[in-house]
PDB file of C-alpha atoms in Angstrom:
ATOM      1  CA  UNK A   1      -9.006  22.734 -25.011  1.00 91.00           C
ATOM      2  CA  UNK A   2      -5.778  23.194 -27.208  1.00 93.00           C
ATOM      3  CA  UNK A   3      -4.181  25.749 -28.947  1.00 94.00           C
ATOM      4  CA  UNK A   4      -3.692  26.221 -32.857  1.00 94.00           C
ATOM      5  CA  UNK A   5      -1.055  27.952 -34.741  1.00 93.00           C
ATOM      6  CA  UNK A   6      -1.202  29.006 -38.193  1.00 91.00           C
ATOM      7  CA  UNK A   7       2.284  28.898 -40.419  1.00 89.00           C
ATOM      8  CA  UNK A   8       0.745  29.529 -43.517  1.00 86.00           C
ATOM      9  CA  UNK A   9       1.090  32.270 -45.791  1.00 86.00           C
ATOM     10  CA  UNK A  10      -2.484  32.888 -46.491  1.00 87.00           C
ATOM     11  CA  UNK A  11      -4.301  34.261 -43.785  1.00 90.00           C
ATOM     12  CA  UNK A  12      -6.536  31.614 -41.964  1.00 91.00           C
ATOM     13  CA  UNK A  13     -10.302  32.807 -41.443  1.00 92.00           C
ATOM     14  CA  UNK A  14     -12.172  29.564 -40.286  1.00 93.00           C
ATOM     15  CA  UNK A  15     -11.513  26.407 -38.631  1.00 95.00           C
ATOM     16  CA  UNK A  16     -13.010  23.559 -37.870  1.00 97.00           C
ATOM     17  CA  UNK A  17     -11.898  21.363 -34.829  1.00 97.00           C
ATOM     18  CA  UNK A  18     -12.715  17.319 -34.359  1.00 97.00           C
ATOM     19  CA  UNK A  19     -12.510  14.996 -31.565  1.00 97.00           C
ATOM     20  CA  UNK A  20     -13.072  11.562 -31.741  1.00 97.00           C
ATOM     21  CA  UNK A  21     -13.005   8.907 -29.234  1.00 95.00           C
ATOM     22  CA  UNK A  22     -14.028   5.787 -31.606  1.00 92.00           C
ATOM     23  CA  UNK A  23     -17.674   6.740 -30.621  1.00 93.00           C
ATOM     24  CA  UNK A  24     -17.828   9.549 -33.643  1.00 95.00           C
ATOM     25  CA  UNK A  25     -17.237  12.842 -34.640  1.00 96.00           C
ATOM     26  CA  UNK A  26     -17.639  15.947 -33.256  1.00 97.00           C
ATOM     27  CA  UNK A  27     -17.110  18.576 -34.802  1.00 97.00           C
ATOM     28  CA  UNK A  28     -16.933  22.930 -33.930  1.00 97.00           C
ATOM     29  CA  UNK A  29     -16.061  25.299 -36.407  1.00 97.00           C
ATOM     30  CA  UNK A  30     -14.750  28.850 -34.849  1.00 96.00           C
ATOM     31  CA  UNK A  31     -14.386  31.884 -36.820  1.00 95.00           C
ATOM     32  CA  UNK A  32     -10.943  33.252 -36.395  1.00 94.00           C
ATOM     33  CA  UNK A  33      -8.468  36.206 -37.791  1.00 93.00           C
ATOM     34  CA  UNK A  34      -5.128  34.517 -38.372  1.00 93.00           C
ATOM     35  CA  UNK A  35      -2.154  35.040 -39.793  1.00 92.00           C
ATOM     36  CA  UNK A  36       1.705  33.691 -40.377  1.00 92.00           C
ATOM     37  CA  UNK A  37       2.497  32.728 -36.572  1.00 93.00           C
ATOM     38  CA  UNK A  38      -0.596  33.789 -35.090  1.00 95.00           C
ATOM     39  CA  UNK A  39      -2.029  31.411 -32.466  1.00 96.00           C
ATOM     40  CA  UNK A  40      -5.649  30.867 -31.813  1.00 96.00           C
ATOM     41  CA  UNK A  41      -6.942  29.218 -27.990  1.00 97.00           C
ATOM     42  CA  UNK A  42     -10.403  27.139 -28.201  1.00 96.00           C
ATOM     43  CA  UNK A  43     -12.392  25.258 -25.898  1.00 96.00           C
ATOM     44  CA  UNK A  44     -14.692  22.553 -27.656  1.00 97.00           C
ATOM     45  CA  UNK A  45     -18.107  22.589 -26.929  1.00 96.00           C
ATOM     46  CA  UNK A  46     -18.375  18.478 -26.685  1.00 96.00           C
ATOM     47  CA  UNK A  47     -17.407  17.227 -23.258  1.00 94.00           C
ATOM     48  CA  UNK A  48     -16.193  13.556 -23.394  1.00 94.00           C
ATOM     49  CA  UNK A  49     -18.191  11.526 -21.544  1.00 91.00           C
ATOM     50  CA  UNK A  50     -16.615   9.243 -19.971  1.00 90.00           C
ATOM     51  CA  UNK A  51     -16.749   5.780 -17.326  1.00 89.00           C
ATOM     52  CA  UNK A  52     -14.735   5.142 -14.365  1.00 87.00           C
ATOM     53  CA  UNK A  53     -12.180   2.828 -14.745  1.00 84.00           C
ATOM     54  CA  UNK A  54     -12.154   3.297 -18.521  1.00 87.00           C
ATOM     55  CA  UNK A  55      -9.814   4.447 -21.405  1.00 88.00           C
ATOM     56  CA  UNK A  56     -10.328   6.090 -24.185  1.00 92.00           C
ATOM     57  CA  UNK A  57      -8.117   6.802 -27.330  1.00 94.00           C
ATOM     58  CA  UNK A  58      -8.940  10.571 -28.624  1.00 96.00           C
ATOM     59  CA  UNK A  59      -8.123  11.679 -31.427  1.00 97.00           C
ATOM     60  CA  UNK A  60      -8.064  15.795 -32.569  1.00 97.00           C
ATOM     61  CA  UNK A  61      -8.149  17.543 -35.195  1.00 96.00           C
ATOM     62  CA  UNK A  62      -8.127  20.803 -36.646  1.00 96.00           C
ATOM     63  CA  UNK A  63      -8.871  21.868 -40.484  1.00 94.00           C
ATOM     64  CA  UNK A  64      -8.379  25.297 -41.741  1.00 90.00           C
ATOM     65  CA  UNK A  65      -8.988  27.065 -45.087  1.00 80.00           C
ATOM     66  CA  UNK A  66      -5.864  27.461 -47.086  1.00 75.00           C
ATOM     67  CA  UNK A  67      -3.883  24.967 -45.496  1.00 83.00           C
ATOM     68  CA  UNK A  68      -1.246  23.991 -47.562  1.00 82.00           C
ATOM     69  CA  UNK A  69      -0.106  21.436 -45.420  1.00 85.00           C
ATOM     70  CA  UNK A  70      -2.382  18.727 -43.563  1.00 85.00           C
ATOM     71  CA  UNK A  71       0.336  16.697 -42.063  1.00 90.00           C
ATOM     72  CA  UNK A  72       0.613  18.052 -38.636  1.00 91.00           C
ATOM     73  CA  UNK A  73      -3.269  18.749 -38.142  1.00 94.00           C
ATOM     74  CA  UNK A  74      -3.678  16.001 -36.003  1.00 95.00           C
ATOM     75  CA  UNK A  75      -2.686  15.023 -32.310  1.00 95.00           C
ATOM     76  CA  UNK A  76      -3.874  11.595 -30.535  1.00 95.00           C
ATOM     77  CA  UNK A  77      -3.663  10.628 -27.149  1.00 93.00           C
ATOM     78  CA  UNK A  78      -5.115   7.717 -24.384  1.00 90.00           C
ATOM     79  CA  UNK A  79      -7.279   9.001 -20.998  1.00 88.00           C
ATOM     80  CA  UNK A  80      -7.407   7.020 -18.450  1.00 86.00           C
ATOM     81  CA  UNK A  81     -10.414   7.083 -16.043  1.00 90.00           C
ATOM     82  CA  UNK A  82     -10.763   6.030 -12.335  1.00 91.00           C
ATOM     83  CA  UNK A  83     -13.902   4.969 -10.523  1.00 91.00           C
ATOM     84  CA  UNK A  84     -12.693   6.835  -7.505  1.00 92.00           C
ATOM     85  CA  UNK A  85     -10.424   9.462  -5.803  1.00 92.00           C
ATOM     86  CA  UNK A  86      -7.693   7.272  -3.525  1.00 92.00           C
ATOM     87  CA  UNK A  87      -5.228   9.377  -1.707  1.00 90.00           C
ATOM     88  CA  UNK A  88      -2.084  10.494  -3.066  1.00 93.00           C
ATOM     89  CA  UNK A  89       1.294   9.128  -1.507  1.00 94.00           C
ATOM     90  CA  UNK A  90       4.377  11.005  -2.949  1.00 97.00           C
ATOM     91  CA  UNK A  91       7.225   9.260  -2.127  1.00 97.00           C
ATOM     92  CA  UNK A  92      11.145  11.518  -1.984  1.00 97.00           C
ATOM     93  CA  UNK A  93      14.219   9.788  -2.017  1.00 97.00           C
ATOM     94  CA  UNK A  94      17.591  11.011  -1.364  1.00 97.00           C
ATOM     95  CA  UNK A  95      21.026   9.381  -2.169  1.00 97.00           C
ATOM     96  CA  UNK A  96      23.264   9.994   0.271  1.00 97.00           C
ATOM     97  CA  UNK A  97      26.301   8.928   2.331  1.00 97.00           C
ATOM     98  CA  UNK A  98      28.141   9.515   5.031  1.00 96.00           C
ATOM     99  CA  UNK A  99      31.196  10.195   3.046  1.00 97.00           C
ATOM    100  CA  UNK A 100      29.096  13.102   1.664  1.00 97.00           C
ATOM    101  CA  UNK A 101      29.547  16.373   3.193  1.00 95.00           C
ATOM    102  CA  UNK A 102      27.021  18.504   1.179  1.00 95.00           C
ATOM    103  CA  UNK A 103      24.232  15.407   1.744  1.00 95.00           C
ATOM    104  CA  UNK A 104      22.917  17.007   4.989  1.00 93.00           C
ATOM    105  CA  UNK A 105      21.031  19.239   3.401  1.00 92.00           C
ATOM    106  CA  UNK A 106      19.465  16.531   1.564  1.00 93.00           C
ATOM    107  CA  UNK A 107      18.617  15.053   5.451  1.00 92.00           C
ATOM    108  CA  UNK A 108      17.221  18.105   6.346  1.00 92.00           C
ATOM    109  CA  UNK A 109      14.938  18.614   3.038  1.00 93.00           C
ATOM    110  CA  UNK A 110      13.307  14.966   3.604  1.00 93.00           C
ATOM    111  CA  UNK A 111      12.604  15.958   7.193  1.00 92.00           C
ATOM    112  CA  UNK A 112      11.546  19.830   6.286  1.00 92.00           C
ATOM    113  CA  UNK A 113       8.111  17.408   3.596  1.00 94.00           C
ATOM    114  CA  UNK A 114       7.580  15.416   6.107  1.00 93.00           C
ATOM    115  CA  UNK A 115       7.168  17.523   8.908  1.00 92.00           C
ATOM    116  CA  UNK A 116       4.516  19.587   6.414  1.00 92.00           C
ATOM    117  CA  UNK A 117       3.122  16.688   4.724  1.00 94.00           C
ATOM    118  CA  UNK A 118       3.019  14.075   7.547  1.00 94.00           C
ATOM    119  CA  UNK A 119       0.491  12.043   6.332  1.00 94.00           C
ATOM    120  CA  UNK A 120       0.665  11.588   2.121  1.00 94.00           C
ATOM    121  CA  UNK A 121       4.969  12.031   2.473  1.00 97.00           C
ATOM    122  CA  UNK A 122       7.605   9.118   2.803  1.00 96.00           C
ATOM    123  CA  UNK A 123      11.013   9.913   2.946  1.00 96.00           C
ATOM    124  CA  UNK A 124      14.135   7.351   2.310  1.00 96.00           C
ATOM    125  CA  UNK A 125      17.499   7.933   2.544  1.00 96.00           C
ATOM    126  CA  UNK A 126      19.088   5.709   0.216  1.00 96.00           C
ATOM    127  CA  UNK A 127      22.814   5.148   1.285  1.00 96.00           C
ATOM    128  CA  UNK A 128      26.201   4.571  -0.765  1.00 97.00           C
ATOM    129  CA  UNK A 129      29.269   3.312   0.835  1.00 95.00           C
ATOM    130  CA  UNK A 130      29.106   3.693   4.089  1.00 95.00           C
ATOM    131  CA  UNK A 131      27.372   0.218   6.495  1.00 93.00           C
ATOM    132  CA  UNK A 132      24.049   1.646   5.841  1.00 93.00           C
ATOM    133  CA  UNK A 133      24.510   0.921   2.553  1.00 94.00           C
ATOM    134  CA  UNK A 134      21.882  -1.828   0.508  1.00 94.00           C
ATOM    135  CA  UNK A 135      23.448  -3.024  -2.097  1.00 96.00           C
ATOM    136  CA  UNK A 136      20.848  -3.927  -4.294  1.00 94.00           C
ATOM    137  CA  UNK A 137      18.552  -0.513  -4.130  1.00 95.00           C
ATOM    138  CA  UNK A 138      22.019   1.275  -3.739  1.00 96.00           C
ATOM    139  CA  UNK A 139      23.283   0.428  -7.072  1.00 95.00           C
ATOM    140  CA  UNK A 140      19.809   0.798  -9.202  1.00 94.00           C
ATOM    141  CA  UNK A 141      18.634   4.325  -7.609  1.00 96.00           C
ATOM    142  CA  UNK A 142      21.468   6.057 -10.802  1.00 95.00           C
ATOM    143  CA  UNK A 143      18.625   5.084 -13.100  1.00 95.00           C
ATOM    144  CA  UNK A 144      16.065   7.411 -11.442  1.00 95.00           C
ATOM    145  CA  UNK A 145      17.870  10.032  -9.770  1.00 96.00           C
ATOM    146  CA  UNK A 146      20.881  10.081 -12.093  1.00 95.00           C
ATOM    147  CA  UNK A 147      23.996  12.490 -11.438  1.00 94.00           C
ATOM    148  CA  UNK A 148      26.543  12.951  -8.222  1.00 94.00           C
ATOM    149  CA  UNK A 149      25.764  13.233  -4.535  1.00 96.00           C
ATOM    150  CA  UNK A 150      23.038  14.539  -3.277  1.00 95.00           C
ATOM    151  CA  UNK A 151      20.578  13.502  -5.132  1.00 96.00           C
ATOM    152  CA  UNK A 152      16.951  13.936  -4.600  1.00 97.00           C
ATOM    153  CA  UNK A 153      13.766  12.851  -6.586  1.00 97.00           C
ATOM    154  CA  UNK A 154      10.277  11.995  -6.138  1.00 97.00           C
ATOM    155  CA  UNK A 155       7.819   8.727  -7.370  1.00 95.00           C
ATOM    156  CA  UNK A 156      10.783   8.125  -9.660  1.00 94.00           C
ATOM    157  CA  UNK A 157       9.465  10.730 -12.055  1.00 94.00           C
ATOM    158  CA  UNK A 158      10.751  14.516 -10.689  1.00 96.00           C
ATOM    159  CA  UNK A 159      14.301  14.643  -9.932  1.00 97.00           C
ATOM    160  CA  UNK A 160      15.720  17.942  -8.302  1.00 95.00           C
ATOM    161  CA  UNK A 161      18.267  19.215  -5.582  1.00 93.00           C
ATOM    162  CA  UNK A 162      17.164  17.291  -2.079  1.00 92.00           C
ATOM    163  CA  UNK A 163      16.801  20.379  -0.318  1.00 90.00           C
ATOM    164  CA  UNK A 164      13.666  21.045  -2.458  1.00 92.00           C
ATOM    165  CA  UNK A 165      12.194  18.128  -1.589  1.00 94.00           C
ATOM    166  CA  UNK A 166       8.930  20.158   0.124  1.00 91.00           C
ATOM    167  CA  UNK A 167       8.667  22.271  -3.900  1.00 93.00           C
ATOM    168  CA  UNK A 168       8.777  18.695  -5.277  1.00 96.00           C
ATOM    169  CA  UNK A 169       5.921  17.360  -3.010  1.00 96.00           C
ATOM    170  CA  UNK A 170       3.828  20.100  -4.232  1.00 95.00           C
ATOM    171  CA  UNK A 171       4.232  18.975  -8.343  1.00 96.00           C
ATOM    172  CA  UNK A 172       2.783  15.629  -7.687  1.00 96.00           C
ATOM    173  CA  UNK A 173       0.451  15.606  -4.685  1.00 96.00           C
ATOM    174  CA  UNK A 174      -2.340  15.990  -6.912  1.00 94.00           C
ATOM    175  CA  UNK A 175      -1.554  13.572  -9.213  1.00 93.00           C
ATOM    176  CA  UNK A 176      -4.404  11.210  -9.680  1.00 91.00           C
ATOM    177  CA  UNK A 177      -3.470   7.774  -9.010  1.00 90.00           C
ATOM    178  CA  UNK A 178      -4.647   4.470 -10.254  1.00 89.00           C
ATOM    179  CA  UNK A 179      -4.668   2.418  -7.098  1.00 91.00           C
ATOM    180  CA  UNK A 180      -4.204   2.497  -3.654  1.00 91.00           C
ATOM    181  CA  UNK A 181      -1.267   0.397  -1.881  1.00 91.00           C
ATOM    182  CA  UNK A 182      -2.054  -0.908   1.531  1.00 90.00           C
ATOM    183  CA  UNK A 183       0.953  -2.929   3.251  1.00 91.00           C
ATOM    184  CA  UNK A 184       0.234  -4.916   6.731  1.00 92.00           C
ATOM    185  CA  UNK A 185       3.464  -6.587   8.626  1.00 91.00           C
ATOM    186  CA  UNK A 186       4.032  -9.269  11.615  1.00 94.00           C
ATOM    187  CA  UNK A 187       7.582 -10.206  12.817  1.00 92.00           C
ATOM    188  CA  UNK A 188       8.464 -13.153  14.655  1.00 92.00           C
ATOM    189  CA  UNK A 189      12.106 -13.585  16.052  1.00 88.00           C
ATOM    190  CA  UNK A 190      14.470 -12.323  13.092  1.00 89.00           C
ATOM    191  CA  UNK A 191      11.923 -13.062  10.348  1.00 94.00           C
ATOM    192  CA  UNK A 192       8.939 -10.263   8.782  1.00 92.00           C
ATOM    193  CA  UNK A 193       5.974 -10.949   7.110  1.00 94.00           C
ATOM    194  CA  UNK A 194       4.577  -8.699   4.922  1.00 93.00           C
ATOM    195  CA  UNK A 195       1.737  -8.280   2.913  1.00 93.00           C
ATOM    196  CA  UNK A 196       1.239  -5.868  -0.377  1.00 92.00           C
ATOM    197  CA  UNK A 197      -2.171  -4.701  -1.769  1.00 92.00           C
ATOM    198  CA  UNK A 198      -2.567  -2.984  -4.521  1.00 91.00           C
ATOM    199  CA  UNK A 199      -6.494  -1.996  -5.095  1.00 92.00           C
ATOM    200  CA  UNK A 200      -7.287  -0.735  -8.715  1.00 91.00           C
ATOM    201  CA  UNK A 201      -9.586   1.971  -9.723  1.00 91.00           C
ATOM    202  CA  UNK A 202      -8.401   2.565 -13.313  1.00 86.00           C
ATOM    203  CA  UNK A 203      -7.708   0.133 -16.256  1.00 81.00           C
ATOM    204  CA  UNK A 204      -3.777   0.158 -17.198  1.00 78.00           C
ATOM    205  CA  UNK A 205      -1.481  -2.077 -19.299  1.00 77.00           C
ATOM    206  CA  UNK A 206       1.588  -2.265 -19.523  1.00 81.00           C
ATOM    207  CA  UNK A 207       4.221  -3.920 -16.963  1.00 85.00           C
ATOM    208  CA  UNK A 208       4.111  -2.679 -13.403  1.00 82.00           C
ATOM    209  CA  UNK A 209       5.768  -3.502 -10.098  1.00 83.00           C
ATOM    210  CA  UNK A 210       5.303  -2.887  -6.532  1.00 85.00           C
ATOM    211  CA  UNK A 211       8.567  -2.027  -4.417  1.00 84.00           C
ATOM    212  CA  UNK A 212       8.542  -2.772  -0.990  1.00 86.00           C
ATOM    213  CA  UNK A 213      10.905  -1.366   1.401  1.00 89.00           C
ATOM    214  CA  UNK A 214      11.613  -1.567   4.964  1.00 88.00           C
ATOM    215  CA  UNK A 215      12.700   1.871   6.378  1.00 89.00           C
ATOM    216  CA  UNK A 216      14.974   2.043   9.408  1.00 87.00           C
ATOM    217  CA  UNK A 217      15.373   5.319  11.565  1.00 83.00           C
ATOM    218  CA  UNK A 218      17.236   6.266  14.207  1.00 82.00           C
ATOM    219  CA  UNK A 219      20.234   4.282  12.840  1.00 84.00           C
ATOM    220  CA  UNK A 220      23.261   5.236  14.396  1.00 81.00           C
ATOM    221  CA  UNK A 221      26.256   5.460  11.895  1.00 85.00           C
ATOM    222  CA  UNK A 222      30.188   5.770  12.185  1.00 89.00           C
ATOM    223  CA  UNK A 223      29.872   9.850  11.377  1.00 92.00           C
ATOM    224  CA  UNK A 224      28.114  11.942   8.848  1.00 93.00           C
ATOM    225  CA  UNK A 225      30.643  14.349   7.150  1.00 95.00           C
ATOM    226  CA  UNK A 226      29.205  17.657   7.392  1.00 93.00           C
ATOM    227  CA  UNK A 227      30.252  20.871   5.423  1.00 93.00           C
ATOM    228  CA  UNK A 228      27.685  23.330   6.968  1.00 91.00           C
ATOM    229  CA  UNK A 229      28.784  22.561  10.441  1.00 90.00           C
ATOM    230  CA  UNK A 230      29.749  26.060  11.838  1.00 88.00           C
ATOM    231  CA  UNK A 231      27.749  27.681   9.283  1.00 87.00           C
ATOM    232  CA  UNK A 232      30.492  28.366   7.038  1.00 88.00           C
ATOM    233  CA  UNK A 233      28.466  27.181   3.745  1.00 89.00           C
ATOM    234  CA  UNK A 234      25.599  28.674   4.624  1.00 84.00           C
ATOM    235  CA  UNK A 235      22.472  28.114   6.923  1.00 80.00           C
ATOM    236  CA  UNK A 236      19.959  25.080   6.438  1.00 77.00           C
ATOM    237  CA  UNK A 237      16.706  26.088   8.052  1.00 72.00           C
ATOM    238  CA  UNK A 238      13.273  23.796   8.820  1.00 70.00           C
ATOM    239  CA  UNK A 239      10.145  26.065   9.256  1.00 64.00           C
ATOM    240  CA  UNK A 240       8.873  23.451  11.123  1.00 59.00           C
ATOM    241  CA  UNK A 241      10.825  22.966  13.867  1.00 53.00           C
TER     242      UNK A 241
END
């Protein structure tokens, strides 16, 4: 499906639309009534087949009669296949501190998705300056959730205000994913073992890491700075609870 627009002068009565996935052309012509900045909505009658775990490079495009310009006829893109439907994690992270006096409500929006989305949610606090602080995911999270404090984001792809993070669940939990992650852990003394799989069901390139972090709850701090205490700045509310 796509959508053409016409900028031409002459009024466009005709057009024919091509896909091509490297397997041929297929082509629809649709009889249309269009003029200067008229836009036109189709739906090709060739489905692409496709094979799990498979991508395909597709190419479209659209020819019209009197068209004066065929430069921007043509749009290309890659589809990537799976084999099978694995679960959908969406994982929100907050920066935060205790220094922060707004970051509460960030606190109370990773607790407001988890409490509806208990079993396909994480939540992770990440901390700046204060002892719960990690240095090393503390000073990289700027490149994925970039501006001041509170910060919210989630899969390091949607960034918004932490209290949303519940509205931000929602845009990605039906993402389709590529693989499934399964970690297993022992601990001994002061030392953990833990072990990352990532199962494939689609074909990717490209560079890709796993992240592996150890989440701590219950932490006690030295005092969280708190501008809604007494209600001043407004109410922060959990349906849940």
């Amino acid at each position: 499906t796509g959508t053409v627009t016409s900028y031409g002068t002459d009024p466009v009565t005709s057009i024919d639309i091509t896909w091509n996935d490297g397997s041929g052309a297929n082509t629809e012509t649709f009889n249309v009534n269009m003029n200067f900045g008229d836009t036109y909505n189709f739906t090709h009658g060739t489905s692409l087949n496709t094979v799990g775990g498979e991508t395909y490079d597709v190419e479209v495009t659209v020819s019209a009669t009197g068209d004066a310009d065929d430069s921007n006829n043509t749009l290309s893109t890659t589809i990537s296949t799976v084999s099978s439907l694995v679960t959908k994690v969406v994982v929100g992270e907050e920066k935060t501190g205790e220094w922060c006096g707004w970051c509460p409500r960030g606190a109370v929006g990773l607790a407001e998705a988890y409490l509806s989305n208990p079993d396909d949610f994480i939540g992770i606090a990440i901390h700046n300056g204060d002892a719960m602080a990690v240095a090393s995911y503390d000073g990289s999270i700027g490149d994925y959730i970039p501006g001041g404090y509170p910060g919210g984001g989630v899969d390091r792809v949607i960034t918004g205000d932490p209290s949303e993070f519940d509205s931000l669940y929602n845009l990605r939990k039906s993402v389709v994913v590529p693989a499934s992650v399964e970690a297993s852990g022992t601990y001994d003394d002061n030392t953990i073992t833990v072990d990352i799989t990532a199962n494939f069901v689609g074909s990717l390139s490209g560079d890709y890491r796993l992240a592996a972090v150890l989440i701590e709850d219950s932490v006690a701090g030295a005092g969280q700075a708190n501008y809604y205490s007494g209600g001043g700045a407004g109410a922060m509310v959990m349906p849940n609870t």
